[in-house]
Tab-separated table of C-alpha atoms in Angstrom:
chain	number	residue	atom	x	y	z
A	1	MET	CA	0.070	0.156	-0.455
A	2	THR	CA	1.255	3.429	-0.978
A	3	ASP	CA	0.012	7.397	-0.873
A	4	THR	CA	0.765	9.139	-4.677
A	5	THR	CA	0.475	11.754	-2.763
A	6	THR	CA	1.318	12.740	0.732
A	7	ASP	CA	-0.955	16.624	0.222
A	8	ALA	CA	-5.097	16.279	1.623
A	9	PRO	CA	-7.458	14.073	1.050
A	10	LEU	CA	-4.962	10.729	1.154
A	11	ILE	CA	-4.966	8.987	-2.101
A	12	ARG	CA	-3.881	5.720	-1.713
A	13	VAL	CA	-2.954	2.356	-3.550
A	14	ASP	CA	-3.480	-1.057	-3.140
A	15	ASP	CA	-2.250	-3.734	-4.872
A	16	ASP	CA	-5.475	-5.839	-3.642
A	17	PRO	CA	-9.093	-4.855	-3.549
A	18	ALA	CA	-9.775	-7.494	-0.467
A	19	GLU	CA	-6.755	-4.230	1.824
A	20	LEU	CA	-10.578	-1.818	0.380
A	21	PRO	CA	-13.734	-1.434	2.730
A	22	LEU	CA	-16.457	-3.448	1.230
A	23	GLU	CA	-19.178	-2.012	2.876
A	24	ALA	CA	-18.275	1.871	1.692
A	25	TRP	CA	-17.082	1.035	-1.644
A	26	ASN	CA	-20.400	-0.995	-2.745
A	27	ALA	CA	-22.179	2.651	-0.553
A	28	LEU	CA	-20.412	4.692	-3.431
A	29	LEU	CA	-21.417	2.733	-6.192
A	30	ALA	CA	-24.815	2.813	-4.706
A	31	ALA	CA	-24.699	6.384	-5.656
A	32	SER	CA	-22.585	6.242	-9.236
A	33	PRO	CA	-25.411	7.310	-12.375
A	34	LEU	CA	-25.075	3.920	-13.305
A	35	PRO	CA	-24.083	1.150	-11.235
A	36	SER	CA	-23.386	-2.541	-12.290
A	37	PRO	CA	-23.282	-5.558	-10.460
A	38	PHE	CA	-19.114	-6.125	-12.394
A	39	MET	CA	-18.358	-3.386	-10.567
A	40	ARG	CA	-19.188	-4.341	-7.029
A	41	LEU	CA	-15.856	-5.574	-4.569
A	42	GLU	CA	-17.413	-8.499	-4.275
A	43	TYR	CA	-17.252	-9.323	-8.120
A	44	LEU	CA	-13.750	-7.461	-8.685
A	45	ARG	CA	-11.873	-9.073	-5.130
A	46	ALA	CA	-13.168	-12.334	-7.267
A	47	LEU	CA	-11.617	-11.672	-10.700
A	48	GLN	CA	-8.100	-11.558	-8.622
A	49	ALA	CA	-8.303	-14.807	-5.608
A	50	SER	CA	-9.536	-16.357	-7.771
A	51	GLY	CA	-6.046	-15.826	-10.643
A	52	SER	CA	-8.316	-14.785	-13.345
A	53	ALA	CA	-7.588	-11.155	-13.611
A	54	VAL	CA	-3.717	-11.130	-11.206
A	55	ALA	CA	-0.312	-9.659	-12.242
A	56	LYS	CA	0.540	-13.416	-14.072
A	57	THR	CA	-1.905	-13.159	-16.868
A	58	GLY	CA	-1.020	-9.067	-16.989
A	59	TRP	CA	-3.332	-7.242	-15.019
A	60	GLN	CA	-1.687	-5.591	-12.640
A	61	ALA	CA	-4.512	-4.810	-9.241
A	62	GLN	CA	-3.376	-0.810	-8.447
A	63	PHE	CA	-6.440	-0.187	-6.743
A	64	LEU	CA	-6.752	3.721	-6.466
A	65	SER	CA	-9.378	5.174	-3.416
A	66	VAL	CA	-9.295	8.697	-2.056
A	67	TRP	CA	-9.704	9.378	1.815
A	68	GLN	CA	-10.526	12.290	3.750
A	69	ASP	CA	-11.106	12.135	7.585
A	70	ASP	CA	-10.320	8.355	7.531
A	71	GLN	CA	-12.914	7.756	5.068
A	72	LEU	CA	-13.930	6.018	1.592
A	73	ILE	CA	-14.717	9.166	-0.874
A	74	ALA	CA	-13.717	8.188	-3.838
A	75	ALA	CA	-12.262	5.018	-5.971
A	76	CYS	CA	-11.854	3.098	-8.817
A	77	PRO	CA	-10.680	-0.445	-10.068
A	78	ALA	CA	-7.348	-0.254	-12.266
A	79	TYR	CA	-4.030	-2.307	-13.639
A	80	VAL	CA	-1.616	-2.439	-14.849
A	81	LYS	CA	-1.561	-3.904	-18.155
A	82	GLY	CA	1.088	-5.520	-20.609
A	83	HIS	CA	-1.036	-6.572	-23.474
A	84	SER	CA	-4.634	-5.551	-24.942
A	85	TYR	CA	-6.735	-8.896	-24.220
A	86	GLY	CA	-9.951	-8.625	-22.630
A	87	GLU	CA	-10.707	-5.006	-22.692
A	88	TYR	CA	-12.875	-4.384	-25.807
A	89	VAL	CA	-12.128	-1.044	-26.956
A	90	PHE	CA	-9.168	-1.851	-29.043
A	91	ASP	CA	-5.560	0.002	-29.024
A	92	TRP	CA	-3.560	-2.296	-30.184
A	93	ALA	CA	-2.531	0.070	-33.823
A	94	TRP	CA	-1.603	2.638	-31.511
A	95	ALA	CA	0.940	-0.348	-29.930
A	96	ASP	CA	2.303	-0.641	-32.965
A	97	ALA	CA	2.550	2.939	-34.077
A	98	TYR	CA	4.784	2.962	-31.565
A	99	GLN	CA	6.206	0.092	-31.830
A	100	ARG	CA	8.321	1.025	-34.956
A	101	HIS	CA	9.198	4.553	-33.387
A	102	GLY	CA	10.797	2.854	-30.653
A	103	LEU	CA	9.283	3.318	-27.973
A	104	ASP	CA	7.023	1.389	-25.786
A	105	TYR	CA	3.334	1.059	-25.278
A	106	TYR	CA	3.276	-1.112	-22.414
A	107	PRO	CA	2.460	-1.146	-19.536
A	108	LYS	CA	-0.365	0.987	-19.289
A	109	LEU	CA	-2.917	1.448	-17.064
A	110	LEU	CA	-6.137	0.572	-17.356
A	111	VAL	CA	-9.483	1.188	-15.493
A	112	ALA	CA	-12.112	-0.705	-16.463
A	113	VAL	CA	-13.368	-3.703	-15.197
A	114	PRO	CA	-11.977	-7.153	-16.652
A	115	PHE	CA	-12.850	-9.515	-19.533
A	116	THR	CA	-16.084	-6.676	-19.310
A	117	PRO	CA	-17.503	-5.376	-22.244
A	118	VAL	CA	-20.634	-3.539	-19.940
A	119	PRO	CA	-21.217	0.794	-19.629
A	120	GLY	CA	-20.953	1.700	-16.368
A	121	SER	CA	-19.448	3.917	-13.623
A	122	ARG	CA	-16.190	3.869	-13.164
A	123	LEU	CA	-14.840	6.699	-11.343
A	124	LEU	CA	-17.274	6.265	-7.661
A	125	ALA	CA	-17.266	8.904	-5.965
A	126	ARG	CA	-18.757	11.397	-3.276
A	127	ASP	CA	-18.727	14.403	-5.195
A	128	ASP	CA	-17.488	15.972	-7.853
A	129	GLU	CA	-14.854	16.960	-5.797
A	130	ALA	CA	-13.461	13.638	-5.198
A	131	ARG	CA	-14.050	12.975	-8.580
A	132	ALA	CA	-11.428	15.091	-9.464
A	133	TRP	CA	-9.041	13.845	-6.525
A	134	LEU	CA	-9.192	10.327	-8.386
A	135	VAL	CA	-8.101	11.705	-11.654
A	136	LYS	CA	-5.213	13.041	-10.339
A	137	GLY	CA	-4.292	10.088	-8.211
A	138	LEU	CA	-4.441	8.231	-11.730
A	139	ARG	CA	-2.240	10.770	-13.359
A	140	ALA	CA	0.112	10.570	-10.604
A	141	LEU	CA	0.525	6.957	-11.182
A	142	ALA	CA	1.301	6.627	-14.450
A	143	GLN	CA	3.792	9.711	-14.430
A	144	ARG	CA	5.984	8.467	-11.037
A	145	ALA	CA	5.689	4.843	-12.928
A	146	GLU	CA	6.553	6.085	-16.213
A	147	LEU	CA	3.721	4.637	-17.766
A	148	SER	CA	2.430	5.023	-21.578
A	149	SER	CA	-1.214	5.793	-21.241
A	150	ILE	CA	-4.352	5.583	-18.998
A	151	HIS	CA	-7.967	4.492	-20.263
A	152	VAL	CA	-10.941	4.542	-17.979
A	153	LEU	CA	-13.377	2.619	-20.168
A	154	PHE	CA	-17.186	2.065	-21.089
A	155	GLY	CA	-17.443	5.318	-18.541
A	156	ASP	CA	-20.676	6.802	-17.598
A	157	ALA	CA	-21.854	10.550	-18.135
A	158	LYS	CA	-19.756	12.111	-14.751
A	159	ASP	CA	-16.514	9.957	-14.846
A	160	GLN	CA	-16.638	11.529	-19.099
A	161	ALA	CA	-17.199	14.851	-18.040
A	162	VAL	CA	-14.056	14.723	-15.649
A	163	MET	CA	-11.882	13.494	-17.994
A	164	ALA	CA	-12.408	15.875	-20.730
A	165	ALA	CA	-12.247	18.911	-18.616
A	166	GLU	CA	-8.038	17.729	-17.727
A	167	GLY	CA	-7.927	17.629	-21.772
A	168	TRP	CA	-8.792	13.983	-21.307
A	169	LEU	CA	-9.090	12.105	-25.456
A	170	ALA	CA	-12.259	11.295	-26.013
A	171	ARG	CA	-13.713	7.807	-27.811
A	172	GLN	CA	-17.201	7.200	-28.879
A	173	GLN	CA	-17.782	3.440	-29.519
A	174	VAL	CA	-21.234	1.167	-30.305
A	175	GLN	CA	-23.270	-1.341	-28.781
A	176	PHE	CA	-26.555	-2.754	-28.869
A	177	HIS	CA	-29.360	-2.829	-26.082
A	178	TRP	CA	-32.916	-3.305	-25.034
A	179	THR	CA	-34.404	-1.479	-23.893
A	180	GLY	CA	-38.233	-1.701	-22.388
A	181	ASP	CA	-41.223	0.626	-20.473
A	182	GLY	CA	-41.326	-2.090	-17.844
A	183	THR	CA	-44.780	-2.906	-19.073
A	184	PRO	CA	-44.921	-6.661	-18.486
A	185	ARG	CA	-45.259	-8.844	-21.872
A	186	SER	CA	-45.295	-12.011	-23.566
A	187	PHE	CA	-41.972	-12.427	-25.930
A	188	ALA	CA	-44.933	-13.775	-28.563
A	189	ASP	CA	-46.618	-9.854	-27.931
A	190	TYR	CA	-43.407	-8.228	-28.615
A	191	LEU	CA	-42.206	-10.262	-31.659
A	192	GLN	CA	-46.210	-8.265	-33.140
A	193	THR	CA	-43.621	-5.350	-33.015
A	194	LEU	CA	-40.909	-6.033	-35.432
A	195	GLN	CA	-41.363	-5.951	-39.416
A	196	ARG	CA	-42.574	-8.645	-40.548
A	197	GLU	CA	-38.996	-10.680	-42.331
A	198	LYS	CA	-37.078	-9.689	-38.602
A	199	ARG	CA	-40.599	-11.888	-36.508
A	200	LYS	CA	-40.490	-15.013	-38.919
A	201	LYS	CA	-36.659	-15.411	-39.106
A	202	ILE	CA	-36.895	-15.622	-35.344
A	203	GLN	CA	-40.376	-17.182	-35.042
A	204	GLN	CA	-38.527	-19.845	-37.743
A	205	GLU	CA	-35.368	-19.996	-35.323
A	206	GLN	CA	-37.238	-20.689	-32.413
A	207	ARG	CA	-39.049	-23.613	-34.340
A	208	LYS	CA	-35.696	-25.251	-35.087
A	209	VAL	CA	-34.431	-25.301	-31.920
A	210	VAL	CA	-37.879	-26.871	-30.456
A	211	GLU	CA	-38.418	-29.364	-32.882
A	212	ALA	CA	-34.429	-30.796	-32.089
A	213	GLY	CA	-35.978	-31.283	-28.982
A	214	ILE	CA	-34.265	-28.279	-27.111
A	215	ARG	CA	-36.459	-26.918	-23.982
A	216	PHE	CA	-35.111	-24.417	-21.965
A	217	GLU	CA	-35.190	-23.948	-17.071
A	218	ALA	CA	-34.405	-20.521	-16.046
A	219	LEU	CA	-32.506	-20.990	-12.914
A	220	ARG	CA	-32.301	-17.945	-10.758
A	221	GLY	CA	-29.823	-17.201	-7.329
A	222	SER	CA	-29.711	-19.650	-5.005
A	223	ALA	CA	-31.465	-22.541	-6.830
A	224	ILE	CA	-27.906	-22.724	-9.827
A	225	THR	CA	-26.366	-26.264	-8.402
A	226	GLN	CA	-23.268	-26.798	-8.123
A	227	GLN	CA	-23.486	-29.012	-10.692
A	228	ASP	CA	-25.283	-26.659	-13.121
A	229	TRP	CA	-22.698	-23.605	-12.662
A	230	ASP	CA	-20.285	-26.826	-12.831
A	231	PHE	CA	-21.468	-27.799	-16.605
A	232	PHE	CA	-21.515	-24.452	-17.853
A	233	TYR	CA	-18.121	-24.089	-16.580
A	234	GLU	CA	-17.940	-27.353	-19.280
A	235	CYS	CA	-19.366	-25.273	-22.076
A	236	TYR	CA	-17.642	-22.039	-21.174
A	237	THR	CA	-14.375	-23.458	-21.378
A	238	LEU	CA	-15.744	-25.788	-24.606
A	239	THR	CA	-16.631	-21.972	-26.201
A	240	TYR	CA	-12.913	-21.200	-26.056
A	241	LEU	CA	-11.283	-23.557	-27.354
A	242	ALA	CA	-13.921	-24.182	-30.288
A	243	HIS	CA	-11.899	-20.335	-30.815
A	244	HIS	CA	-8.311	-22.362	-30.444
A	245	ASN	CA	-7.825	-19.331	-26.841
A	246	LYS	CA	-7.713	-20.473	-23.150
A	247	PRO	CA	-11.294	-18.823	-20.947
A	248	TYR	CA	-10.124	-15.744	-19.534
A	249	LEU	CA	-12.076	-16.622	-16.379
A	250	LYS	CA	-11.596	-19.834	-13.909
A	251	ARG	CA	-14.048	-22.220	-12.598
A	252	ASP	CA	-13.519	-20.459	-9.091
A	253	PHE	CA	-14.305	-17.551	-9.605
A	254	PHE	CA	-17.657	-18.134	-10.570
A	255	ALA	CA	-17.537	-20.337	-7.163
A	256	ARG	CA	-17.251	-17.104	-5.399
A	257	MET	CA	-20.284	-15.836	-8.131
A	258	ALA	CA	-21.958	-18.681	-6.386
A	259	ALA	CA	-20.872	-18.265	-3.239
A	260	ASN	CA	-20.840	-14.518	-3.140
A	261	LEU	CA	-23.505	-12.704	-5.707
A	262	PRO	CA	-25.771	-15.273	-5.608
A	263	GLU	CA	-28.867	-13.218	-6.469
A	264	GLN	CA	-26.992	-11.533	-9.915
A	265	TRP	CA	-27.066	-14.708	-11.789
A	266	LEU	CA	-29.588	-16.041	-14.060
A	267	MET	CA	-28.589	-19.106	-15.563
A	268	PHE	CA	-31.200	-20.853	-18.771
A	269	MET	CA	-30.150	-24.605	-19.263
A	270	ALA	CA	-31.001	-26.082	-21.933
A	271	ARG	CA	-31.766	-29.833	-22.256
A	272	ASP	CA	-32.747	-32.160	-25.237
A	273	LYS	CA	-35.565	-34.570	-25.434
A	274	GLN	CA	-33.711	-37.112	-22.851
A	275	GLY	CA	-33.882	-34.723	-20.681
A	276	GLU	CA	-29.476	-34.403	-20.599
A	277	ARG	CA	-28.310	-30.514	-20.964
A	278	VAL	CA	-26.564	-30.083	-23.545
A	279	ALA	CA	-25.911	-25.653	-22.994
A	280	ALA	CA	-26.432	-23.452	-20.778
A	281	SER	CA	-26.309	-18.932	-20.959
A	282	LEU	CA	-25.065	-16.874	-18.455
A	283	VAL	CA	-26.551	-13.661	-17.178
A	284	ALA	CA	-26.388	-10.932	-15.114
A	285	ILE	CA	-28.910	-9.013	-12.962
A	286	ASP	CA	-29.467	-6.566	-11.281
A	287	GLU	CA	-33.354	-6.168	-9.658
A	288	GLY	CA	-32.266	-2.365	-8.809
A	289	GLN	CA	-31.544	-1.098	-12.036
A	290	ARG	CA	-34.512	-4.015	-13.317
A	291	ALA	CA	-31.398	-4.422	-16.066
A	292	ALA	CA	-29.840	-7.556	-17.106
A	293	TYR	CA	-26.596	-8.201	-19.063
A	294	GLY	CA	-25.814	-11.585	-21.513
A	295	ARG	CA	-22.451	-12.628	-20.889
A	296	TYR	CA	-21.145	-16.106	-21.438
A	297	TRP	CA	-22.461	-19.316	-23.214
A	298	GLY	CA	-21.584	-23.085	-24.185
A	299	ALA	CA	-22.601	-25.696	-25.246
A	300	THR	CA	-21.912	-29.648	-25.732
A	301	ARG	CA	-22.822	-30.179	-29.580
A	302	TYR	CA	-24.287	-28.279	-32.367
A	303	ILE	CA	-27.280	-27.296	-32.628
A	304	PRO	CA	-28.849	-25.500	-35.858
A	305	HIS	CA	-30.467	-21.708	-33.653
A	306	LEU	CA	-29.822	-22.746	-30.213
A	307	HIS	CA	-27.053	-19.573	-29.796
A	308	PHE	CA	-29.224	-17.304	-30.675
A	309	ASP	CA	-32.300	-19.011	-28.539
A	310	ALA	CA	-30.517	-19.084	-25.139
A	311	CYS	CA	-28.158	-15.685	-25.601
A	312	TYR	CA	-31.049	-13.655	-26.725
A	313	TYR	CA	-34.179	-14.992	-27.266
A	314	GLN	CA	-34.905	-15.871	-23.423
A	315	PRO	CA	-33.441	-13.682	-21.994
A	316	LEU	CA	-35.056	-11.384	-23.655
A	317	ALA	CA	-38.561	-13.233	-23.173
A	318	TRP	CA	-37.098	-13.092	-19.519
A	319	CYS	CA	-36.851	-10.030	-19.247
A	320	LEU	CA	-40.301	-9.241	-21.213
A	321	ALA	CA	-41.823	-11.471	-18.601
A	322	GLN	CA	-40.624	-9.475	-15.743
A	323	GLY	CA	-41.259	-6.059	-16.922
A	324	TRP	CA	-37.418	-5.377	-16.781
A	325	LEU	CA	-35.766	-2.076	-18.467
A	326	ARG	CA	-32.811	-3.427	-19.452
A	327	PHE	CA	-31.355	-6.343	-21.619
A	328	GLU	CA	-27.076	-5.490	-23.232
A	329	GLY	CA	-26.560	-8.072	-25.526
A	330	GLY	CA	-23.002	-7.225	-24.777
A	331	ALA	CA	-19.677	-5.833	-27.287
A	332	GLN	CA	-20.193	-5.111	-31.034
A	333	GLY	CA	-23.105	-7.624	-33.220
A	334	GLU	CA	-25.430	-5.939	-35.855
A	335	HIS	CA	-26.863	-9.455	-36.072
A	336	LYS	CA	-28.277	-7.979	-32.625
A	337	MET	CA	-30.685	-5.252	-34.374
A	338	ALA	CA	-32.475	-7.625	-35.687
A	339	ARG	CA	-33.409	-9.035	-32.918
A	340	GLY	CA	-34.626	-5.586	-31.758
A	341	LEU	CA	-31.220	-4.517	-29.946
A	342	LEU	CA	-30.429	-0.812	-31.141
A	343	PRO	CA	-27.334	0.721	-31.241
A	344	VAL	CA	-26.254	2.554	-28.124
A	345	THR	CA	-23.332	3.896	-27.895
A	346	THR	CA	-20.662	3.769	-25.514
A	347	HIS	CA	-17.451	6.117	-24.019
A	348	SER	CA	-13.780	5.606	-23.298
A	349	SER	CA	-11.277	8.224	-22.550
A	350	HIS	CA	-7.844	8.704	-23.072
A	351	TRP	CA	-4.709	9.885	-21.764
A	352	LEU	CA	-0.869	9.996	-23.089
A	353	ALA	CA	2.188	10.977	-21.391
A	354	HIS	CA	3.832	10.949	-25.146
A	355	PRO	CA	2.351	14.972	-26.445
A	356	GLN	CA	3.304	13.662	-30.451
A	357	PHE	CA	1.268	10.604	-29.714
A	358	ARG	CA	-1.761	11.995	-27.988
A	359	GLU	CA	-1.621	14.681	-30.865
A	360	ALA	CA	-1.781	11.942	-33.504
A	361	VAL	CA	-4.417	9.569	-31.443
A	362	ALA	CA	-6.274	12.866	-31.128
A	363	GLU	CA	-6.750	13.382	-34.854
A	364	PHE	CA	-7.502	9.699	-35.204
A	365	LEU	CA	-9.557	9.518	-32.939
A	366	ALA	CA	-11.189	12.993	-34.188
A	367	ARG	CA	-11.515	11.019	-38.232
A	368	GLU	CA	-12.858	8.054	-35.667
A	369	GLY	CA	-15.848	10.083	-34.041
A	370	ASP	CA	-16.908	11.245	-37.318
A	371	ALA	CA	-16.784	7.988	-39.024
A	372	MET	CA	-18.708	6.238	-36.552
A	373	GLY	CA	-21.517	9.098	-35.903
A	374	SER	CA	-22.383	8.437	-39.581
A	375	TYR	CA	-22.269	4.873	-39.157
A	376	ILE	CA	-24.893	5.198	-35.587
A	377	ASP	CA	-27.116	7.545	-38.992
A	378	GLU	CA	-27.207	4.226	-40.872
A	379	LEU	CA	-27.771	1.792	-38.454
A	380	GLU	CA	-30.702	4.614	-37.318
A	381	ARG	CA	-31.953	3.822	-40.405
A	382	HIS	CA	-32.232	0.714	-40.376
A	383	GLN	CA	-34.865	-0.662	-37.408
A	384	PRO	CA	-36.211	-3.419	-36.437
A	385	PHE	CA	-39.359	-2.476	-35.451
A	386	LYS	CA	-42.399	-1.005	-38.071
A	387	ALA	CA	-42.443	1.884	-39.661
A	388	GLY	CA	-44.090	4.371	-36.800
A	389	ALA	CA	-45.073	2.023	-34.674
A	390	GLY	CA	-42.304	1.868	-31.884
A	391	ALA	CA	-40.905	-0.688	-29.869
A	392	ASP	CA	-44.283	-1.029	-27.945
A	393	ALA	CA	-46.419	-1.362	-30.764
A	394	LEU	CA	-48.515	-3.999	-31.191
A	395	ASP	CA	-50.886	-5.229	-34.161
A	396	ARG	CA	-53.867	-5.024	-33.429
């Protein structure tokens, strides 16, 4: 544990989130503009304690916290990174440019939730002044350690504002989310709001899954048994191996989720005609926000259209029936629009120590921003819902 400044308030750096107070951290999160279950300290602790996000895997924890009169007034998860894997805001081209000029891009400092491209508050703070101290602490840490840059990923509007005021560079990307009005309804009613060709395609895909003898069971919280978690992890691992990658998350991480945050998880289990489990998808849920977040899935064998049903249709039907407000389908994927998930802009903020590279990246981001704006405009012209009806209208 070290101090980055001797001025009041105290700014502290910890290499293990277990050193930070659970209730005080989660209280700052609950009061933030856009809380999510992934920023709970239990979640962040589990990533480290399970060996999933640790120095050995390229995630050296350097959590910053701001203290005043022994009270936690601001905090954020920060990692010194030796690579750019598991981030979903891609800066490989920046790293290549540094290398071509004989400079080191890595290590860099990252403020994010490892492996989790979910928008939400990153700079947890009692007020704007405390949040500004957190930004000062990040810069002090990066400069003292001679890091090339700082990157705050998927932050909220207050995060963006405080960093913009300090001259940080802003970047935009796009994800696809479904939003509802809180009125419970059936999935069949929801399909009637879609254009005919979109509706028919979904109905055909679901019909083929049913004809293959697949049925789904929704398991929530403590209803998810250890055997269910074991099977899910087998599926999760198979999915990564099929793409010739190693899984980011260890089995122990999910064991810690089941023990410490069981209420945050919803699992859809797919079984065949013989009752054998063949696939599972895992969704994080937030009762307070009435929001669900599609996270992971896998199958023991290929069944046509099972992926879309397990990862989109079943979670969306559950959200509709519960009258929830939001379902986030994860990073990237224009194909999600055809299922009723619409484009949403996400944000990141970047500080680069090298002045010439900062100028070059600023020019790149200006061009990228213009292209992203045009891309989003184009997406908006291809709404999947009926013309003039909106997402809440039904066929009569």
